[in-house]
XYZ file of C-alpha atoms in Angstrom:
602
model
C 5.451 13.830 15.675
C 3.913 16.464 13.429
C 5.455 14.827 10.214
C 4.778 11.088 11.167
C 0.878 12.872 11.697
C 1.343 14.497 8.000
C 2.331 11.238 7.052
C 0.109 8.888 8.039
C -2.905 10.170 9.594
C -3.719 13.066 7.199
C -4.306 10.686 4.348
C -6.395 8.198 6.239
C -8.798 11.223 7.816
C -8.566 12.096 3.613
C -9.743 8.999 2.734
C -12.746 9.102 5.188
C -14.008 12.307 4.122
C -13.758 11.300 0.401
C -17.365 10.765 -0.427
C -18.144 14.341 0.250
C -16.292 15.284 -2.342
C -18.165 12.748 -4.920
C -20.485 14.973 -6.324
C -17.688 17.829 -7.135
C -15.503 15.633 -9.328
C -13.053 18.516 -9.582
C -12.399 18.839 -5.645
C -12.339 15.182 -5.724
C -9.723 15.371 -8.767
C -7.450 17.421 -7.066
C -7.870 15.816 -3.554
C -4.817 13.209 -4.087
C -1.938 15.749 -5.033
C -3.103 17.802 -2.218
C -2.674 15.754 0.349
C 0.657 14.349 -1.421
C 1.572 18.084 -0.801
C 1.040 17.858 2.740
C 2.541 14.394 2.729
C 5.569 15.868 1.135
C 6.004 18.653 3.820
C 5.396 15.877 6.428
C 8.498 14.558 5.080
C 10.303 17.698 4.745
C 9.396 18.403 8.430
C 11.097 14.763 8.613
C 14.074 15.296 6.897
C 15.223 18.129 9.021
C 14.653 16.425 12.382
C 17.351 13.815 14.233
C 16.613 9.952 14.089
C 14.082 9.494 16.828
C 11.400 6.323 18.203
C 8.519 7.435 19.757
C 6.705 4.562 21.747
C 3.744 4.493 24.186
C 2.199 1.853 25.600
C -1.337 1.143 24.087
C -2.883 -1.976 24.918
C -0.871 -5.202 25.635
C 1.337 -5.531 22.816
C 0.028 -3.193 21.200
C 2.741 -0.472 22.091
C 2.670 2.381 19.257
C 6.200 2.546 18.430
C 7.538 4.579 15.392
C 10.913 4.957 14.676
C 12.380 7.480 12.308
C 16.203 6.523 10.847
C 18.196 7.266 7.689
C 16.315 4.028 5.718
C 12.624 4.749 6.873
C 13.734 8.470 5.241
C 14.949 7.052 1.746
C 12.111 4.730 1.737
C 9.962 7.836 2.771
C 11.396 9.800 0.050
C 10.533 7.582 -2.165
C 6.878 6.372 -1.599
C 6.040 10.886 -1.238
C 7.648 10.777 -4.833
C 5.135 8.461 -6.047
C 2.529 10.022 -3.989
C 3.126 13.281 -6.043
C 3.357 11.495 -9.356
C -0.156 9.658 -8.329
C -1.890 12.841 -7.022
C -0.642 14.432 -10.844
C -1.520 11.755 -12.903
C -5.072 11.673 -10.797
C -5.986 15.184 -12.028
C -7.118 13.905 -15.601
C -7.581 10.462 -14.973
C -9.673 10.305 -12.007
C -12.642 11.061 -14.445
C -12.413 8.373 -16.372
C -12.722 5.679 -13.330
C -15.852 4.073 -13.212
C -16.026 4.720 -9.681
C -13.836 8.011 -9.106
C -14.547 8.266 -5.340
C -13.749 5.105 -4.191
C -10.258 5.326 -6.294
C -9.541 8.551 -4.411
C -10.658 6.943 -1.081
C -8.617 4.055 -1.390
C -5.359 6.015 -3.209
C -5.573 7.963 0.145
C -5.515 4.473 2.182
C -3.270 3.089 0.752
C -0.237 5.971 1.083
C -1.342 6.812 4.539
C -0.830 2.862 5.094
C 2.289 2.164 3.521
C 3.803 4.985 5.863
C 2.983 3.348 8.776
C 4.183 0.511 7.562
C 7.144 2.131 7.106
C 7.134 3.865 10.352
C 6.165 1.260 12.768
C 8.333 -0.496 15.190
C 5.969 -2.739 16.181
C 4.714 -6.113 14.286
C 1.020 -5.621 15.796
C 0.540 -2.048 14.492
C 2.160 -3.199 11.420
C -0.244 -5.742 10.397
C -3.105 -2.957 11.137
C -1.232 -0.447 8.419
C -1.075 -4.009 6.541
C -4.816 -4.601 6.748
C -5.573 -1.409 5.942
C -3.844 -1.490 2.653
C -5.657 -4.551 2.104
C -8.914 -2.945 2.050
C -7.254 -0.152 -0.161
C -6.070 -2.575 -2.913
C -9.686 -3.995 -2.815
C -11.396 -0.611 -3.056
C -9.180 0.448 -6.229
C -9.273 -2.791 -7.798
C -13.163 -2.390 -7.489
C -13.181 1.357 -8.400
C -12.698 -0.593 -12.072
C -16.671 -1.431 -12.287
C -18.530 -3.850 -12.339
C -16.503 -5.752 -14.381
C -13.481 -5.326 -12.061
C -15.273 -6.832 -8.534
C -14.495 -10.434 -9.648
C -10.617 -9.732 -9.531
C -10.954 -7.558 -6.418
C -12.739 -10.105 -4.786
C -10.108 -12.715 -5.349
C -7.069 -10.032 -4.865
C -8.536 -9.780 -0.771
C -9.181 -13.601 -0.319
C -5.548 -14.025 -1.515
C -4.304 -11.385 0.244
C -6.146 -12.037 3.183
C -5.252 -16.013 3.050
C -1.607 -14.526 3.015
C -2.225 -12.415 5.640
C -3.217 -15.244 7.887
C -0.705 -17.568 7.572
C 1.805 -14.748 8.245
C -0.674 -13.894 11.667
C 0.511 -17.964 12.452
C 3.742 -17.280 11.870
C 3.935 -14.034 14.226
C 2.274 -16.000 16.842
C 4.430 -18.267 16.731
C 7.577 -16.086 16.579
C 6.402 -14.878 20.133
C 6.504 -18.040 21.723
C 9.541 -18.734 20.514
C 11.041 -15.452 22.521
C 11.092 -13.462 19.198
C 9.929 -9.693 20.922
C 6.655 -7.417 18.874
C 9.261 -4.508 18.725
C 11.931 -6.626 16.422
C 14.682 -5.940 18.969
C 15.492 -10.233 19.595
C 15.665 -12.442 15.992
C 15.115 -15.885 16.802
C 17.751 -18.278 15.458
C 16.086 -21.012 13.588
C 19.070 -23.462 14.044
C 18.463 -23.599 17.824
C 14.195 -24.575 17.148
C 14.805 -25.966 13.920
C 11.329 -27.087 13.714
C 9.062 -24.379 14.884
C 11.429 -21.608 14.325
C 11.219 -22.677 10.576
C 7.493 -23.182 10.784
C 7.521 -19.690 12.102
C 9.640 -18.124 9.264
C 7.721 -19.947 6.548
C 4.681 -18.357 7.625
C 5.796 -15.042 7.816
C 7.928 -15.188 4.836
C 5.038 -16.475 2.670
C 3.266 -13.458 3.826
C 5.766 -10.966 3.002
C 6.261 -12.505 -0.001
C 2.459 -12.350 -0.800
C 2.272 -8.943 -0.463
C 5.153 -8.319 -2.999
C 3.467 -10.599 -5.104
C 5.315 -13.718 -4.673
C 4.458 -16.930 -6.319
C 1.662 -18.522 -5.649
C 0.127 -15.505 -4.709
C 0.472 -13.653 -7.572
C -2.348 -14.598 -9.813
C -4.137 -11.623 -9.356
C -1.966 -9.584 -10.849
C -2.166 -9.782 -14.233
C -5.951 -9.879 -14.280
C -6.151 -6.501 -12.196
C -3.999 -4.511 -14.830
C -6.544 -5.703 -17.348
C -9.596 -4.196 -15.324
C -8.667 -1.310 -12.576
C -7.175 2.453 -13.503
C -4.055 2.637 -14.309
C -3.602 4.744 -11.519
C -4.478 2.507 -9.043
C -2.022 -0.074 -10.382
C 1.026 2.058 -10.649
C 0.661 3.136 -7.251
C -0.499 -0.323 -5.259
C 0.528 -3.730 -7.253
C 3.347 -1.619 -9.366
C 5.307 0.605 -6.547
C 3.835 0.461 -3.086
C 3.266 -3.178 -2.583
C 6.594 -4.294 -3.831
C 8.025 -1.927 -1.386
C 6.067 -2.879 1.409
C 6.726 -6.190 0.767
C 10.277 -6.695 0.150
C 11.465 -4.851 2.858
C 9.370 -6.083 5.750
C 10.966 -9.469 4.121
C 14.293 -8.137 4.468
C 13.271 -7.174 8.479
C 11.920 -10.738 8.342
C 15.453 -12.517 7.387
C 17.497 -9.839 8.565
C 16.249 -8.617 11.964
C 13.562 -11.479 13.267
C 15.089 -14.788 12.188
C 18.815 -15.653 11.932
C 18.546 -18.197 8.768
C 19.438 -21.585 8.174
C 20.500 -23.621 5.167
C 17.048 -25.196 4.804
C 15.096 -21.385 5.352
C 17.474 -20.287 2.499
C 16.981 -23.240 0.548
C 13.091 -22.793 0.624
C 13.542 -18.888 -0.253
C 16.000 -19.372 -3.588
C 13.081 -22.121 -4.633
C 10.715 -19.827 -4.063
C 12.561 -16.826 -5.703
C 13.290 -18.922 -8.623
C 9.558 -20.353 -9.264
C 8.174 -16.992 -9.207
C 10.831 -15.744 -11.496
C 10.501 -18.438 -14.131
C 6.947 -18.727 -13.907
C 5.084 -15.740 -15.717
C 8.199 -15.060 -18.352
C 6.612 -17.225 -21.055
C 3.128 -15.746 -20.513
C 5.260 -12.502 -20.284
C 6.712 -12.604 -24.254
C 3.537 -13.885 -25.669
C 1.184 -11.831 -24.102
C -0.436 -8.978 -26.812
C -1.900 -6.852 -23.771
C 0.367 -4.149 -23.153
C -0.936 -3.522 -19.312
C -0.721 -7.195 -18.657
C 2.480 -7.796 -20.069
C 3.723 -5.005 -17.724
C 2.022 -6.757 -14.534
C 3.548 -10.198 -15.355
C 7.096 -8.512 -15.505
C 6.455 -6.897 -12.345
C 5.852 -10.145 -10.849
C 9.554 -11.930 -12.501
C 11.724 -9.278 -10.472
C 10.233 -10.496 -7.099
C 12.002 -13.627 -7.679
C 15.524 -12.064 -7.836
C 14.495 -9.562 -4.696
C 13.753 -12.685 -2.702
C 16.787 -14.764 -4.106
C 18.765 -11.501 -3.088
C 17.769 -11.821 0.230
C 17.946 -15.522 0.794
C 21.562 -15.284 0.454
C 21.892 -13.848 3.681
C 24.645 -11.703 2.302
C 25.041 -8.174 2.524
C 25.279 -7.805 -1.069
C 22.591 -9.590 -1.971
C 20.454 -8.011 0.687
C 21.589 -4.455 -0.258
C 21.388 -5.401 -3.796
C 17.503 -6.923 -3.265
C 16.711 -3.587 -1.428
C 18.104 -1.758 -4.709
C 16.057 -3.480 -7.041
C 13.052 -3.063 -4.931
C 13.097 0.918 -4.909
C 14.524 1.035 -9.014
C 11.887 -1.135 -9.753
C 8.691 0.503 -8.210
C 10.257 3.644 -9.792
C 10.245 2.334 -13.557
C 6.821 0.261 -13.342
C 4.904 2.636 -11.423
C 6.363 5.134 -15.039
C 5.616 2.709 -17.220
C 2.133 1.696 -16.197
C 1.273 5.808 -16.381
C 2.771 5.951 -19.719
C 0.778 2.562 -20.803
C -3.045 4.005 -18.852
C -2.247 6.966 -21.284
C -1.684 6.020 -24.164
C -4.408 3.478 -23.836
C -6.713 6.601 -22.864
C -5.680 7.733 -26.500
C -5.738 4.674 -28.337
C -8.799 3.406 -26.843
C -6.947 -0.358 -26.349
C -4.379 -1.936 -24.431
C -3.326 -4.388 -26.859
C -0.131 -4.484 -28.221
C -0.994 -3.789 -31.744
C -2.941 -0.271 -31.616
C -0.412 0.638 -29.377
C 2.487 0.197 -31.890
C 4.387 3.644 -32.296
C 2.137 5.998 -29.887
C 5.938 6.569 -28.031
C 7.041 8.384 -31.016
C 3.697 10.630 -31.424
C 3.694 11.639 -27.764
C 7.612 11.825 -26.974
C 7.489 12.739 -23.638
C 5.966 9.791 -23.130
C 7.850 7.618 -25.326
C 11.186 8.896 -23.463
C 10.040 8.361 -20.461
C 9.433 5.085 -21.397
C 12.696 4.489 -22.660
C 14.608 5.484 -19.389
C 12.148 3.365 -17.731
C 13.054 0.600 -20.048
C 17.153 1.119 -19.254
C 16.554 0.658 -15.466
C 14.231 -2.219 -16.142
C 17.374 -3.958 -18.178
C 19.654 -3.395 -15.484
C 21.956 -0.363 -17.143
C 24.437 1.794 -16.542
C 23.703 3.846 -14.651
C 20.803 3.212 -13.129
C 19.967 1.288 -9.852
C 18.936 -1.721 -11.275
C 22.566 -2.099 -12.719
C 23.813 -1.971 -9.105
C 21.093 -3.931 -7.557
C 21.631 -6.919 -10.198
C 25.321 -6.469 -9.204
C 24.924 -6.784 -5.696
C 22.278 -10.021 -5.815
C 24.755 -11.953 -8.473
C 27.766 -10.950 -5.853
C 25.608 -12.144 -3.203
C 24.771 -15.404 -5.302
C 28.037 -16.435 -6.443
C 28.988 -16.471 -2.267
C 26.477 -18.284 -1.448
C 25.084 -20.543 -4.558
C 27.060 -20.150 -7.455
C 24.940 -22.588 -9.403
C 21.695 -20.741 -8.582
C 23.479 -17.876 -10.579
C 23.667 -19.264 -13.864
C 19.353 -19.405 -13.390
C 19.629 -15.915 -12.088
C 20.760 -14.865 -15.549
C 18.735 -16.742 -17.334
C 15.529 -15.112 -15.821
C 17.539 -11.431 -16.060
C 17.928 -12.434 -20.420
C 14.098 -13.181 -20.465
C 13.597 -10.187 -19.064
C 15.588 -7.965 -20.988
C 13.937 -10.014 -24.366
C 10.325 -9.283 -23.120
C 10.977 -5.249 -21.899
C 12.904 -4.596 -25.630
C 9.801 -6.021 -27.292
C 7.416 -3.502 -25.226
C 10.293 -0.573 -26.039
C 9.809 -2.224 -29.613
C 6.237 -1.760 -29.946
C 6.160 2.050 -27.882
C 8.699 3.548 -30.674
C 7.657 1.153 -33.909
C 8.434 3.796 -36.725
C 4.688 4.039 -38.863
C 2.552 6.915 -39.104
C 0.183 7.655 -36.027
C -1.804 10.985 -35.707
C -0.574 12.744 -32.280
C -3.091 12.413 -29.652
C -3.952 15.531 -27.338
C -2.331 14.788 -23.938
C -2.482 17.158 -20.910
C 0.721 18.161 -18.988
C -0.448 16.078 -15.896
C -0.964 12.391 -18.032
C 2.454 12.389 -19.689
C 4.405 14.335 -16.990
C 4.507 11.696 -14.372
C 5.650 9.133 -16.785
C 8.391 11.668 -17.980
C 9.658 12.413 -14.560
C 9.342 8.274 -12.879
C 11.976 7.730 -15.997
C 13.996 10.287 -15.348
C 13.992 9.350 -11.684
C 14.284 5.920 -12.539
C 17.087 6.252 -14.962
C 19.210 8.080 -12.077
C 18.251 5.850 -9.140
C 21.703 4.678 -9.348
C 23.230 8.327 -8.316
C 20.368 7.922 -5.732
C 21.538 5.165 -4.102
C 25.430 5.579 -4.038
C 24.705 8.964 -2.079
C 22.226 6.446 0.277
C 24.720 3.737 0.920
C 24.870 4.551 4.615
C 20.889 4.089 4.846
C 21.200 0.923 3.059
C 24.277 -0.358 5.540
C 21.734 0.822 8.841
C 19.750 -2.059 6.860
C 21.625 -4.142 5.687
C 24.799 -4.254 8.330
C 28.317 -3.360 7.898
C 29.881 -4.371 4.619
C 33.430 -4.732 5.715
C 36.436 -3.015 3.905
C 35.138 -0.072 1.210
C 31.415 -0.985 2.386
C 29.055 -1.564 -0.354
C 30.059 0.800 -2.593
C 33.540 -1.017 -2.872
C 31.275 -4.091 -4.165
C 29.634 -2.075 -7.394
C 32.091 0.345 -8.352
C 34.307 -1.770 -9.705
C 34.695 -3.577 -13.144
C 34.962 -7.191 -12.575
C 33.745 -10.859 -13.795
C 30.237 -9.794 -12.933
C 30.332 -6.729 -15.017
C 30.713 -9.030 -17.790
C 27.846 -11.250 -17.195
C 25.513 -8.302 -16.954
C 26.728 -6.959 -20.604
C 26.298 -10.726 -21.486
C 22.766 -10.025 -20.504
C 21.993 -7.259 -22.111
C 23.308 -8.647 -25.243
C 21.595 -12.356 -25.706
C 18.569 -10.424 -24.492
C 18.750 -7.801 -26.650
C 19.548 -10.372 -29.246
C 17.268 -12.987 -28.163
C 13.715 -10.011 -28.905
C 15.859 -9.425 -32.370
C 15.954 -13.179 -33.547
C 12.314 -13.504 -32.196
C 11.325 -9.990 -34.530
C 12.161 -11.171 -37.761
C 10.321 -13.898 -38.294
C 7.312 -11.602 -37.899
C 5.658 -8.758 -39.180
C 5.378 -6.301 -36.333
C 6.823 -5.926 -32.907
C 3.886 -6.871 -30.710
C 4.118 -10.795 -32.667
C 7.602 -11.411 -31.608
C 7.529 -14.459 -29.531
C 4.127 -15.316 -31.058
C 6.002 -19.016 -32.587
C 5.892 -20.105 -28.749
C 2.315 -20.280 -28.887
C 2.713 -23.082 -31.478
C 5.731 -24.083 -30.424
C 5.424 -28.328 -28.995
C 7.617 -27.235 -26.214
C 5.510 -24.395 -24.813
C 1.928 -24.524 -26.390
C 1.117 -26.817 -23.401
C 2.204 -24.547 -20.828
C 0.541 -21.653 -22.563
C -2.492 -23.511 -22.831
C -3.257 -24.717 -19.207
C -1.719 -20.697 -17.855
C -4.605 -19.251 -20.284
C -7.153 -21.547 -19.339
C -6.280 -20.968 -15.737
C -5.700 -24.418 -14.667
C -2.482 -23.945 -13.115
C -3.916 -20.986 -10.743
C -4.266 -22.316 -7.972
C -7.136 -20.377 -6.721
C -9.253 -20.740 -9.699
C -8.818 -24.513 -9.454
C -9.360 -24.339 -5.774
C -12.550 -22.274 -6.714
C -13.908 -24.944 -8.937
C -13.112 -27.860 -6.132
C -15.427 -25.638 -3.687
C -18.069 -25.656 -6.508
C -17.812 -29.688 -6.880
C -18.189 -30.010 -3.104
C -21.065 -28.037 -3.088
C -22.990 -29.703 -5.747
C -22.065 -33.098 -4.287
C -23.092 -31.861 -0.744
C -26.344 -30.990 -2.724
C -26.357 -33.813 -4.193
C -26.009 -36.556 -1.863
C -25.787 -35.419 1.359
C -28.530 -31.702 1.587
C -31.159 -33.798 -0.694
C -30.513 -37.417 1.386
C -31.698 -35.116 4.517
C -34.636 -34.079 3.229
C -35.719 -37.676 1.723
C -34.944 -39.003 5.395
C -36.710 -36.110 6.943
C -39.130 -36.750 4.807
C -39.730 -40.165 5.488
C -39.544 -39.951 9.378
C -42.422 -37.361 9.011
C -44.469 -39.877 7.213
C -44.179 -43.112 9.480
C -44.608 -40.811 12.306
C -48.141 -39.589 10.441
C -48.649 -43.290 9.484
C -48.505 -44.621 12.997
C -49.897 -41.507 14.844
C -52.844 -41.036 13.040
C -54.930 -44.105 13.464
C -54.076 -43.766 16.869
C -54.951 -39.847 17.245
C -58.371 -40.376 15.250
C -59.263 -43.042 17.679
C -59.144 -41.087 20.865
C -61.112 -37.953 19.420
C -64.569 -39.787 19.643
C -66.168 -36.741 20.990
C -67.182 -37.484 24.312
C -66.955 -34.419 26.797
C -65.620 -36.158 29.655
C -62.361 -37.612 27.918
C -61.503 -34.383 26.565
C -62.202 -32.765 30.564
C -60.162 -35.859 31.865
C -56.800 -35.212 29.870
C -57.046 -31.610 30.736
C -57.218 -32.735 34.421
C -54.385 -34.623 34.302
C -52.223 -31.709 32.292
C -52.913 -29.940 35.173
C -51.482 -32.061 37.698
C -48.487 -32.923 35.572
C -47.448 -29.124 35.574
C -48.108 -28.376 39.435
C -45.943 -31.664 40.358
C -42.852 -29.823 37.868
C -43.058 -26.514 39.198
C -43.660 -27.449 42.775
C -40.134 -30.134 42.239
């Protein structure tokens, strides 16, 4: 109990008490890593103690049940890691926000949220923790300025459209028997139309929070305009976590799938994967380019898990953890550097990795587990999905790699740019704005060690694996193996044919913008006519002005006129019984008189 406290409750009280710190920017600096210190012995306290569920009845449903086991602990370990990275990072950069309290305040949200979301046994007290981190994505979005409010605003009517369709979909998993406490999945097969309504629903919302197509549009536009700390720690790490595996509780432990729920997942895994690479190797912001390639990778964590395999599902959970690790580095390394540089674009960027190489290898190790390579998670986790695949869809494979080459391409041309050789003057960095980058590629790089040492956590997930477990299904060389060094290489060799037809590594890819094929596409994604909440903006706008229009302005012209006939008729008629004379005026109030006693004596 003490450690779920240190856990969750200590940051939200933290976050409350926030703006008393505002005027004393240096207690409000260091505020973050000390409460990821206490976080951290919350989960020491944690480690040490037996897998336990607490549960007492609240109100209703509402039963506040928290279960500790061997997954909520790696997960744990993992979101106090990036706690302690944040609350580091913070120290310098917490100045620089153009509103440092509510950053803090909402930093503190959002960790003390995502551990109960971790925690929780219960889908009610979940989608409080879920709420919450809503509001905390909002605040640090908006912590940004002025400038940043726009995107914040439109990050919590997505999320919170998301949010309500997955409400739907939990109301309607309780009717169909499904139990608040995840302890009876519904088998879609045996309701097959509300039971998929119901999965839908909830599996959009999931998906949404991971950042799922079409939810996703946000994204981008937030790494353009909020810290970078508040990005490597919500949209980069936390969110993708909290996302994917509620997801995998969704299709593992609520619903037992069906061909058509798996059907609509791969399509949905595959849209979002396919649809922001092209921005993705165009693109000449560094920040953004990062946020649309943390959006590609959802699509092979939710193809992972629509195969309904334990591969894929282990391998899905892999990817999730390697790649919160290596964006939530990157983006640190990237909100330095730009500190330095004064820019996010591609081109003043070019070669800072070399000048600062702490962060520039940090970078690089980052970069490795973002490719998939040995040995890193993300080797294993693309692994397990394509074993998964080729069980279930083989033909969806052969997309799978395509996205996984794109991706490769677009992360060599940011490595590209980060360690150009050309003369830069070393900028002054403090320990705490280059360490966390150092030490999230470092940790990224060995997530791989990480996770064989974990497989039992990830089986408690996941399910048995049959004969060697899941460890039998990576350590092995084998037709896969092959594909993923096929990967690496037309990737690798994809950025290289792309570099030489220009004259520095942020234009590679820059022919696609010209290109017949794609200048259409690139067009109508820049203008933001295939978002589907700016277009749905504009529609609002046009129904307004026509309401205006023809409808608001046709009331007041008919208003208007009724007003006059009733003048027109009323007034001769008025004027002609106020002559003056005493006795009519006495008369009518004579009758009022009577009229009222003959109501209130009836």
């Amino acid at each position: 109990m003490t450690a779920m406290l240190l856990l969750i409750v200590v940051p939200i009280l933290a976050a409350l008490v926030t703006p008393l710190a505002r005027k004393n920017p240096r207690a409000l600096a260091a505020l973050p890593l000390t409460v990821a210190g206490l976080s951290t012995l919350g989960f020491l306290l944690a480690l040490g103690a037996s897998p336990l569920a607490l549960s007492s009845p609240f109100a209703g449903p509402f039963t506040l049940a928290f279960t500790l086991d061997a997954w909520r602990l790696l997960l744990l370990a993992f979101v106090c890691f990036f706690q302690l990275m944040t609350g580091m990072y913070a120290l310098r950069s917490v100045a620089g926000a153009a509103r440092p309290a509510l950053l803090v305040g909402s930093l503190l949200l959002a960790f003390g949220s995502a551990c109960g979301v971790v925690l929780t046994a219960n889908v009610f007290v979940l989608l409080i923790f879920w709420e919450m981190f809503l509001l905390a994505l909002y605040g640090s979005i908006a912590s940004g300025g002025e400038q940043a409010e726009r995107v914040a605003l439109k990050a919590l009517i997505i999320g919170g459209t998301s949010d309500f369709l997955m409400v739907m979909g939990l109301m309607m998993y309780l009717l169909l028997g499904g139990s608040p406490l995840l302890g009876q999945p519904v088998r879609i097969a045996a309701t097959p139309e509300a039971g998929l309504v119901a999965f839908v629903l909830i599996f959009l919302g999931a998906g949404a929070k991971a950042g799922m197509f079409p939810f996703h549009t946000w994204i981008p536009e937030a790494a353009e305009v909020m810290p970078a700390t508040g990005f490597a720690a919500l949209p980069a790490s936390l969110e993708k976590i909290l996302g994917i595996s509620f997801l995998i509780t969704v299709t593992n432990q609520m619903f037992i799938l069906d061909r058509r729920a798996r059907v609509i997942m791969v399509i949905f895994g595959l849209v979002t994967m396919f649809a922001v690479l092209l921005p993705a190797l165009v693109e000449r912001n560094f920040k953004k380019t990062l946020a649309l390639t943390a959006i590609s990778p959802v699509g092979f964590m939710v193809a992972g898990a629509a195969t309904s395999h334990v591969a894929g599902i282990a391998g899905a959970l892999m990817y999730m953890l390697t790649h919160a690790t290596y964006k939530s580095g990157m983006f640190f390394a990237a909100g330095a550097l730009e500190a330095k540089a004064g820019s996010a674009r591609l081109e003043d960027l070019r070669g800072l990795g070399r000048a600062v190489p702490a962060i520039g290898w940090g970078f690089a190790l980052a970069y490795l587990a973002a490719i998939s390579m040995v040995p890193t998670g993300g080797f294993m986790a693309k692994e397990l999905i394509f074993e998964g695949m080729l069980h279930r869809a083989p033909s969806v494979l052969a997309l799978l790699v395509v996205g996984a080459i794109l991706n490769v391409a677009v992360m060599t041309k940011l490595l590209a740019v980060v360690w150009e050789r050309r003369p830069v003057a070393r900028p002054a960095l403090a320990g705490c704005e280059y360490v966390p980058a150092l030490l999230l590629g470092v940790a990224a790089f060995f997530t791989g060690l990480v996770f064989a040492a974990a497989v039992p956590a990830f089986e408690l997930k996941v399910g048995p694996a049959g004969p060697g477990g899941l460890t039998a299904m990576f350590n092995h060389v084998g037709p896969l193996t092959y594909v993923s060094l096929l990967v690496w290489i037309l990737g690798i060799a994809l950025y290289l044919v792309a570099r030489e037809r220009t004259s520095s590594p942020a234009e590679a890819f820059s022919g696609l913008r010209t290109s017949p094929a794609t200048a259409g596409a690139l067009r109508l994604a820049e203008e933001k006519k295939l978002d589907w909440y700016e277009v749905g903006v504009k529609v609002v706008e046009w129904l307004t002005r026509v309401v205006f229009r023809y409808f608001e302005r046709l009331i007041d012209v008919v208003a208007d006129a009724i007003v006059a006939g009733g003048k027109a008729v009323s007034g001769p008629a008025l004027s002609a019984v106020h002559n003056g004379v005493y006795g009519n005026y006495l008369s009518w109030v004579v009758v009022g008189l009577i009229v009222v006693l003959a109501l209130v004596l009836m």
